[in-house]
XYZ file of C-alpha atoms in Angstrom:
336
model
C 6.476 -32.604 68.412
C 7.451 -36.131 70.103
C 11.098 -34.465 70.953
C 9.552 -31.317 72.293
C 6.973 -33.235 74.438
C 9.659 -35.823 76.342
C 12.402 -32.778 77.589
C 8.648 -31.252 78.925
C 8.426 -33.988 80.278
C 11.712 -34.293 81.531
C 11.564 -30.624 82.411
C 8.968 -31.101 84.479
C 10.115 -33.906 86.913
C 13.530 -31.438 86.894
C 10.975 -28.351 88.171
C 9.195 -30.905 90.734
C 12.222 -33.138 92.207
C 14.234 -28.964 92.274
C 12.244 -27.637 93.995
C 11.963 -27.558 97.923
C 8.862 -29.493 99.234
C 8.449 -30.076 95.130
C 6.431 -28.343 92.380
C 2.297 -28.600 92.630
C 1.936 -26.657 88.647
C 4.558 -28.653 87.123
C 3.372 -32.091 88.596
C -0.171 -30.783 86.681
C 1.087 -29.917 83.372
C 2.298 -33.396 83.716
C -0.021 -34.794 83.764
C -2.078 -32.932 81.461
C 0.919 -33.798 79.166
C 0.738 -36.995 79.357
C -3.169 -36.982 78.773
C -2.992 -35.384 75.972
C -0.545 -37.745 74.585
C -2.548 -41.230 75.755
C 0.293 -42.157 78.093
C -2.762 -42.699 80.026
C -1.600 -45.457 83.778
C 1.469 -42.202 83.315
C -1.317 -39.368 84.388
C -2.741 -41.607 86.496
C 0.348 -42.130 88.313
C 1.428 -38.357 88.382
C -1.869 -37.336 89.112
C -2.546 -39.696 92.529
C 1.370 -38.261 93.628
C -0.392 -34.633 92.810
C -3.139 -36.372 95.473
C -1.418 -37.778 97.941
C 1.137 -33.846 98.392
C -1.348 -31.413 97.974
C -4.082 -33.215 98.401
C -5.836 -29.179 98.850
C -5.004 -29.008 95.203
C -6.737 -25.983 93.459
C -6.277 -28.584 90.577
C -7.923 -31.565 92.072
C -10.927 -31.368 90.811
C -9.692 -31.106 86.850
C -7.757 -34.320 87.401
C -9.175 -36.100 89.392
C -11.995 -36.237 86.910
C -9.129 -36.492 84.426
C -8.037 -39.672 86.152
C -11.304 -41.064 86.315
C -11.415 -40.384 82.395
C -8.297 -42.035 81.810
C -9.215 -45.150 84.217
C -11.998 -45.196 81.989
C -10.179 -45.399 78.632
C -7.900 -48.618 79.863
C -10.351 -50.084 80.440
C -10.544 -49.732 84.166
C -14.788 -49.288 84.305
C -15.205 -49.922 88.142
C -12.633 -47.365 88.837
C -13.461 -45.303 85.961
C -16.985 -44.964 87.835
C -15.533 -44.593 91.459
C -13.466 -41.622 90.514
C -16.595 -39.523 88.544
C -18.486 -40.719 91.862
C -15.523 -38.370 93.759
C -15.646 -35.583 91.027
C -18.905 -34.683 92.363
C -19.053 -35.991 96.402
C -16.062 -34.587 96.495
C -15.802 -31.182 94.674
C -19.452 -30.204 93.837
C -19.414 -26.788 93.067
C -16.941 -27.526 90.587
C -17.266 -26.856 87.396
C -16.593 -30.542 86.618
C -19.235 -32.490 88.901
C -22.312 -32.012 85.700
C -19.769 -33.171 83.210
C -18.733 -35.734 86.130
C -22.229 -37.200 86.760
C -23.041 -37.147 82.810
C -19.971 -39.515 82.042
C -20.555 -41.980 85.260
C -24.491 -41.995 83.232
C -23.154 -42.783 80.700
C -20.931 -45.813 81.143
C -23.397 -47.909 83.814
C -25.357 -47.083 80.590
C -22.944 -49.006 78.658
C -22.093 -51.216 81.201
C -26.367 -51.690 81.311
C -27.081 -51.022 84.786
C -30.158 -49.109 82.997
C -31.473 -47.910 86.847
C -28.480 -46.750 88.086
C -27.566 -44.353 84.561
C -30.994 -43.424 85.728
C -31.044 -41.946 89.401
C -27.590 -40.315 87.835
C -29.097 -39.098 84.957
C -31.744 -37.822 88.318
C -28.971 -36.429 90.578
C -27.476 -34.407 88.149
C -31.032 -32.351 86.709
C -31.733 -32.302 90.870
C -28.291 -30.298 91.627
C -27.363 -28.564 88.121
C -30.502 -28.006 86.462
C -28.842 -24.670 84.998
C -25.982 -26.716 83.285
C -25.938 -28.418 79.478
C -24.977 -31.151 81.060
C -28.689 -31.174 83.006
C -30.386 -30.787 79.181
C -27.653 -32.965 77.324
C -28.979 -36.020 80.876
C -32.985 -35.054 79.406
C -32.451 -35.899 76.315
C -30.847 -39.075 77.236
C -33.411 -40.058 80.223
C -36.155 -39.089 77.108
C -34.587 -41.570 74.728
C -34.372 -44.598 77.221
C -37.843 -43.814 78.213
C -38.441 -44.151 74.506
C -37.000 -47.067 74.033
C -38.480 -48.947 76.914
C -41.866 -47.597 75.947
C -42.712 -45.462 78.556
C -43.633 -41.496 78.007
C -45.923 -41.266 79.816
C -43.506 -42.416 82.760
C -40.869 -39.385 81.854
C -43.572 -37.107 80.977
C -44.658 -37.495 85.297
C -40.972 -37.341 85.683
C -40.546 -33.676 83.716
C -43.908 -32.003 84.819
C -42.128 -33.161 88.453
C -39.474 -31.085 87.756
C -41.675 -27.634 87.970
C -39.645 -25.598 85.783
C -38.261 -25.964 82.292
C -34.231 -27.514 82.213
C -31.942 -25.926 79.297
C -34.179 -25.282 76.223
C -35.991 -28.521 76.431
C -39.460 -26.763 74.735
C -42.072 -29.575 77.296
C -44.022 -27.470 77.536
C -47.605 -29.230 78.685
C -49.677 -30.143 75.275
C -45.957 -32.316 74.338
C -45.735 -33.744 77.605
C -49.815 -35.173 77.318
C -49.091 -36.130 73.138
C -45.828 -38.456 74.058
C -47.962 -40.276 77.736
C -50.182 -40.561 75.103
C -48.492 -41.442 72.334
C -46.666 -44.028 74.729
C -49.661 -45.501 75.939
C -51.523 -46.189 72.175
C -48.131 -48.313 71.482
C -48.562 -50.369 74.673
C -51.554 -51.103 73.756
C -53.806 -49.517 77.001
C -57.582 -49.343 76.650
C -59.556 -46.042 76.014
C -56.961 -44.413 74.102
C -58.804 -43.177 72.159
C -61.129 -40.722 74.033
C -57.481 -39.689 75.648
C -56.366 -39.241 71.890
C -60.289 -37.111 71.225
C -59.950 -34.467 74.515
C -55.865 -34.087 73.123
C -57.009 -33.186 70.012
C -60.047 -30.868 71.826
C -57.937 -29.040 74.777
C -54.727 -29.061 72.122
C -56.031 -27.359 69.218
C -53.018 -25.345 68.264
C -50.314 -28.283 69.722
C -47.054 -29.247 67.605
C -48.671 -32.015 67.723
C -51.827 -31.947 66.627
C -50.906 -33.914 63.009
C -49.429 -36.176 64.682
C -52.066 -36.868 67.877
C -54.268 -37.161 64.225
C -52.255 -40.090 62.458
C -52.826 -41.545 65.668
C -56.757 -41.190 65.903
C -57.913 -42.590 62.668
C -55.539 -45.288 62.807
C -57.642 -46.543 65.620
C -61.103 -45.436 63.864
C -59.608 -48.296 61.960
C -58.717 -50.897 63.920
C -62.371 -49.892 65.833
C -64.517 -50.269 62.517
C -65.611 -46.231 62.892
C -64.855 -45.341 59.182
C -66.202 -42.133 57.913
C -65.178 -40.751 61.851
C -61.777 -42.009 60.945
C -62.759 -40.017 57.596
C -63.652 -36.697 59.183
C -60.387 -36.098 60.874
C -58.589 -37.667 57.103
C -59.702 -34.427 56.188
C -59.419 -32.435 58.690
C -55.661 -34.152 58.842
C -55.534 -33.294 54.854
C -56.343 -30.088 54.710
C -53.115 -28.485 56.925
C -50.751 -31.452 56.383
C -48.079 -29.962 53.587
C -44.515 -32.439 52.221
C -44.601 -35.944 52.503
C -48.103 -36.258 54.671
C -50.563 -34.972 52.836
C -49.386 -37.174 50.424
C -49.755 -40.408 53.436
C -53.107 -38.418 54.584
C -54.272 -38.409 50.562
C -53.130 -42.381 50.407
C -54.978 -43.234 52.874
C -57.774 -41.700 52.417
C -58.139 -42.878 48.746
C -57.483 -46.779 50.457
C -60.380 -46.017 52.952
C -62.816 -44.610 50.511
C -62.350 -47.914 47.948
C -62.934 -50.569 51.549
C -66.374 -48.178 51.140
C -67.089 -49.493 47.603
C -66.561 -45.013 46.996
C -64.667 -45.674 43.435
C -65.174 -41.952 42.064
C -63.869 -39.696 45.859
C -60.869 -42.681 46.346
C -59.587 -41.877 42.291
C -59.920 -38.092 43.285
C -57.980 -38.846 46.983
C -55.224 -40.897 44.516
C -55.195 -37.670 41.662
C -54.450 -35.543 44.437
C -51.348 -37.298 45.909
C -50.033 -38.296 42.575
C -49.997 -34.701 41.853
C -48.409 -34.020 45.821
C -45.790 -36.905 44.713
C -43.938 -35.006 41.620
C -40.145 -35.311 41.910
C -41.019 -38.883 44.834
C -39.811 -41.350 43.119
C -41.959 -43.835 45.780
C -44.820 -41.919 46.499
C -45.231 -40.871 43.118
C -45.486 -44.261 41.721
C -47.181 -45.650 44.557
C -50.252 -42.917 43.785
C -49.851 -43.421 39.855
C -50.637 -46.971 39.858
C -52.988 -46.872 43.023
C -55.319 -44.597 40.860
C -54.426 -45.780 37.351
C -56.306 -48.978 38.743
C -59.355 -46.875 38.973
C -59.361 -45.146 36.066
C -62.567 -43.315 34.804
C -63.158 -42.830 30.908
C -63.693 -39.587 31.486
C -60.158 -39.393 32.884
C -58.607 -41.341 29.718
C -56.504 -39.181 29.210
C -54.998 -37.765 31.935
C -54.140 -40.830 33.112
C -52.421 -42.388 29.892
C -50.229 -39.783 30.299
C -49.962 -40.750 34.177
C -48.847 -44.385 32.592
C -46.103 -43.175 30.645
C -44.997 -41.131 33.280
C -44.586 -44.493 34.883
C -43.369 -46.834 32.689
C -40.382 -44.549 31.114
C -38.792 -44.878 34.581
C -36.225 -46.931 35.352
C -36.732 -48.119 38.842
C -39.915 -50.002 38.054
C -39.869 -54.262 39.205
C -40.472 -56.394 35.755
C -43.596 -56.940 38.334
C -44.752 -53.476 38.390
C -44.126 -52.764 33.919
C -46.714 -55.618 32.712
C -49.296 -54.556 35.484
C -48.449 -50.292 34.170
C -48.112 -51.939 30.454
C -51.788 -53.935 31.069
C -53.631 -50.798 32.420
C -52.254 -49.401 29.449
C -54.182 -51.565 27.995
C -57.037 -51.259 29.600
C -56.808 -47.183 28.944
C -56.377 -47.536 25.518
C -59.231 -49.678 24.762
C -61.546 -47.473 27.267
C -60.334 -44.642 25.063
C -61.181 -46.843 21.470
C -58.042 -46.699 20.302
C -56.964 -50.258 20.374
């Protein structure tokens, strides 16, 4: 196959040299061949030749973009940035313009030029809002703002667009949530009230459970245990899977802190049943309920203890504690 490629390159060269005025198509095919073979320096030289000989070439936009890609692969990042910029500047209506901007934004980000990268992404979205590249740009912007802990800025930007980009499900409820979430992470004041208002304004939001969990943590940090319990109970009613298990454990911990051991035991028992088949949650929930075991539940709790002791992933400390708890259960049952 290498021999065939060499034959092709010789043929393209000959076609260009023997035809009066040269052959634009032959040089184009030669440039594409070099690109496929990874001969990036040779490809760049051919592209520059086409640019010089055929300034109005129908292949110019594509070849300029591919030249930028080759420069990038050769480590010539500054040249690549200029070339990719020229693709959009010189051929804004070409199919390669949005792709070139996306490549440019990624390259700027890799160079640590975050503000320049953000501006290029926004330029792409503004100029080519219906392109798949714009959708990718919006996704990358969200990642940048999330890393900055500034999703409220991202939400404001998306609102300013006044329209959806691609298939991004950025409805107002979601934008409001990520904005509040960002402020919570930064430790800003007044976020408890914002979360309460959010839950009132968007009772059917897809982010409702996440908002409730944030609010629960806020209440606990503020010492508002009863308010936290109320929202844990509401959240448990709709939560599924690991969310339901985690909420039951949180509820049990809170009841225990309040001295309501029977309620705590019941929450841990619910968590254990829901966690059946999961390694981490079932062990955590099982040990918590065994520590609060009540006389009326000895038989069931012995079953839990035996199930946990049969596991092979226990640490020595966990196995020792479970064995001790099992002994206490036998004593409580009068089976010493």
